Amino acid sequence: MPAIVGIVQVNSIGSSGVFHIGDVYQIAPTSTAKTYSGAGSFNTGERLYVYNNRSKTNTYDKDVKDQGNVLNV
């Protein structure tokens, strides 16, 4: 069923976001990311004690290319 839409103001859309007005069959945004973080980086909670005196994050990627988003719908 068609929609009647009035004035729309868009301030920003992220790199993998979708802005659509009207009828649609399928919307499938995709994105990829590679994240490097040290030991204890994603810990959450109260009274958290993490001791990493000698922590090192290895960011070397010998295969250079990772899996892409082609045909990932």
Protein backbone atom coordinates (compact mmCIF):
# COMPACT_ATOMS: atom_id res chain seq x y z
CA MET A 1 0.00 0.00 0.00
CA PRO A 2 1.50 3.34 -0.98
CA ALA A 3 2.40 5.78 1.75
CA ILE A 4 1.98 9.55 1.75
CA VAL A 5 4.97 11.14 3.45
CA GLY A 6 5.34 14.77 4.36
CA ILE A 7 8.55 16.73 4.84
CA VAL A 8 11.57 14.65 5.87
CA GLN A 9 14.84 16.02 7.21
CA VAL A 10 17.86 13.71 7.36
CA ASN A 11 20.85 14.99 9.31
CA SER A 12 23.18 12.07 8.67
CA ILE A 13 23.28 8.42 7.70
CA GLY A 14 26.06 6.05 8.74
CA SER A 15 28.27 4.24 6.26
CA SER A 16 26.23 1.02 6.44
CA GLY A 17 22.85 2.66 7.09
CA VAL A 18 19.77 2.71 4.89
CA PHE A 19 17.28 5.53 4.33
CA HIS A 20 14.14 4.48 2.52
CA ILE A 21 10.69 5.99 2.11
CA GLY A 22 7.95 4.02 0.41
CA ASP A 23 7.31 0.41 -0.44
CA VAL A 24 10.19 -2.04 -0.37
CA TYR A 25 10.60 -5.79 -0.74
CA GLN A 26 13.95 -6.27 0.97
CA ILE A 27 16.61 -4.06 2.55
CA ALA A 28 19.85 -5.78 3.53
CA PRO A 29 22.70 -3.44 4.47
CA THR A 30 26.07 -5.12 4.95
CA SER A 31 29.36 -3.98 6.39
CA THR A 32 32.67 -5.44 7.46
CA ALA A 33 35.15 -4.43 10.11
CA LYS A 34 38.38 -5.69 11.56
CA THR A 35 38.98 -4.85 15.20
CA TYR A 36 42.24 -5.12 17.11
CA SER A 37 42.24 -4.72 20.86
CA GLY A 38 44.51 -5.60 23.73
CA ALA A 39 43.85 -7.95 26.62
CA GLY A 40 40.91 -6.87 28.76
CA SER A 41 39.67 -4.24 26.29
CA PHE A 42 36.04 -5.33 26.05
CA ASN A 43 35.48 -6.17 29.71
CA THR A 44 32.51 -4.44 31.35
CA GLY A 45 31.15 -4.35 34.86
CA GLU A 46 31.66 -2.84 38.27
CA ARG A 47 34.83 -3.39 40.31
CA LEU A 48 36.69 -5.00 37.44
CA TYR A 49 40.41 -5.47 37.98
CA VAL A 50 42.52 -6.50 35.00
CA TYR A 51 46.28 -6.88 35.37
CA ASN A 52 48.15 -7.04 32.07
CA ASN A 53 51.69 -6.09 32.81
CA ARG A 54 53.09 -7.34 29.50
CA SER A 55 50.27 -7.34 26.99
CA LYS A 56 50.84 -7.05 23.25
CA THR A 57 48.28 -7.05 20.43
CA ASN A 58 49.41 -8.74 17.22
CA THR A 59 48.05 -6.85 14.21
CA TYR A 60 50.08 -8.67 11.55
CA ASP A 61 47.84 -10.18 8.86
CA LYS A 62 49.85 -12.35 6.50
CA ASP A 63 46.98 -13.25 4.14
CA VAL A 64 46.28 -9.53 3.39
CA LYS A 65 42.74 -10.08 2.04
CA ASP A 66 39.81 -11.15 4.21
CA GLN A 67 36.37 -12.44 3.32
CA GLY A 68 34.32 -9.80 1.55
CA ASN A 69 30.64 -8.91 1.38
CA VAL A 70 30.02 -9.99 -2.21
CA LEU A 71 26.86 -12.16 -2.43
CA ASN A 72 26.29 -11.70 1.32
CA VAL A 73 22.58 -10.90 1.19
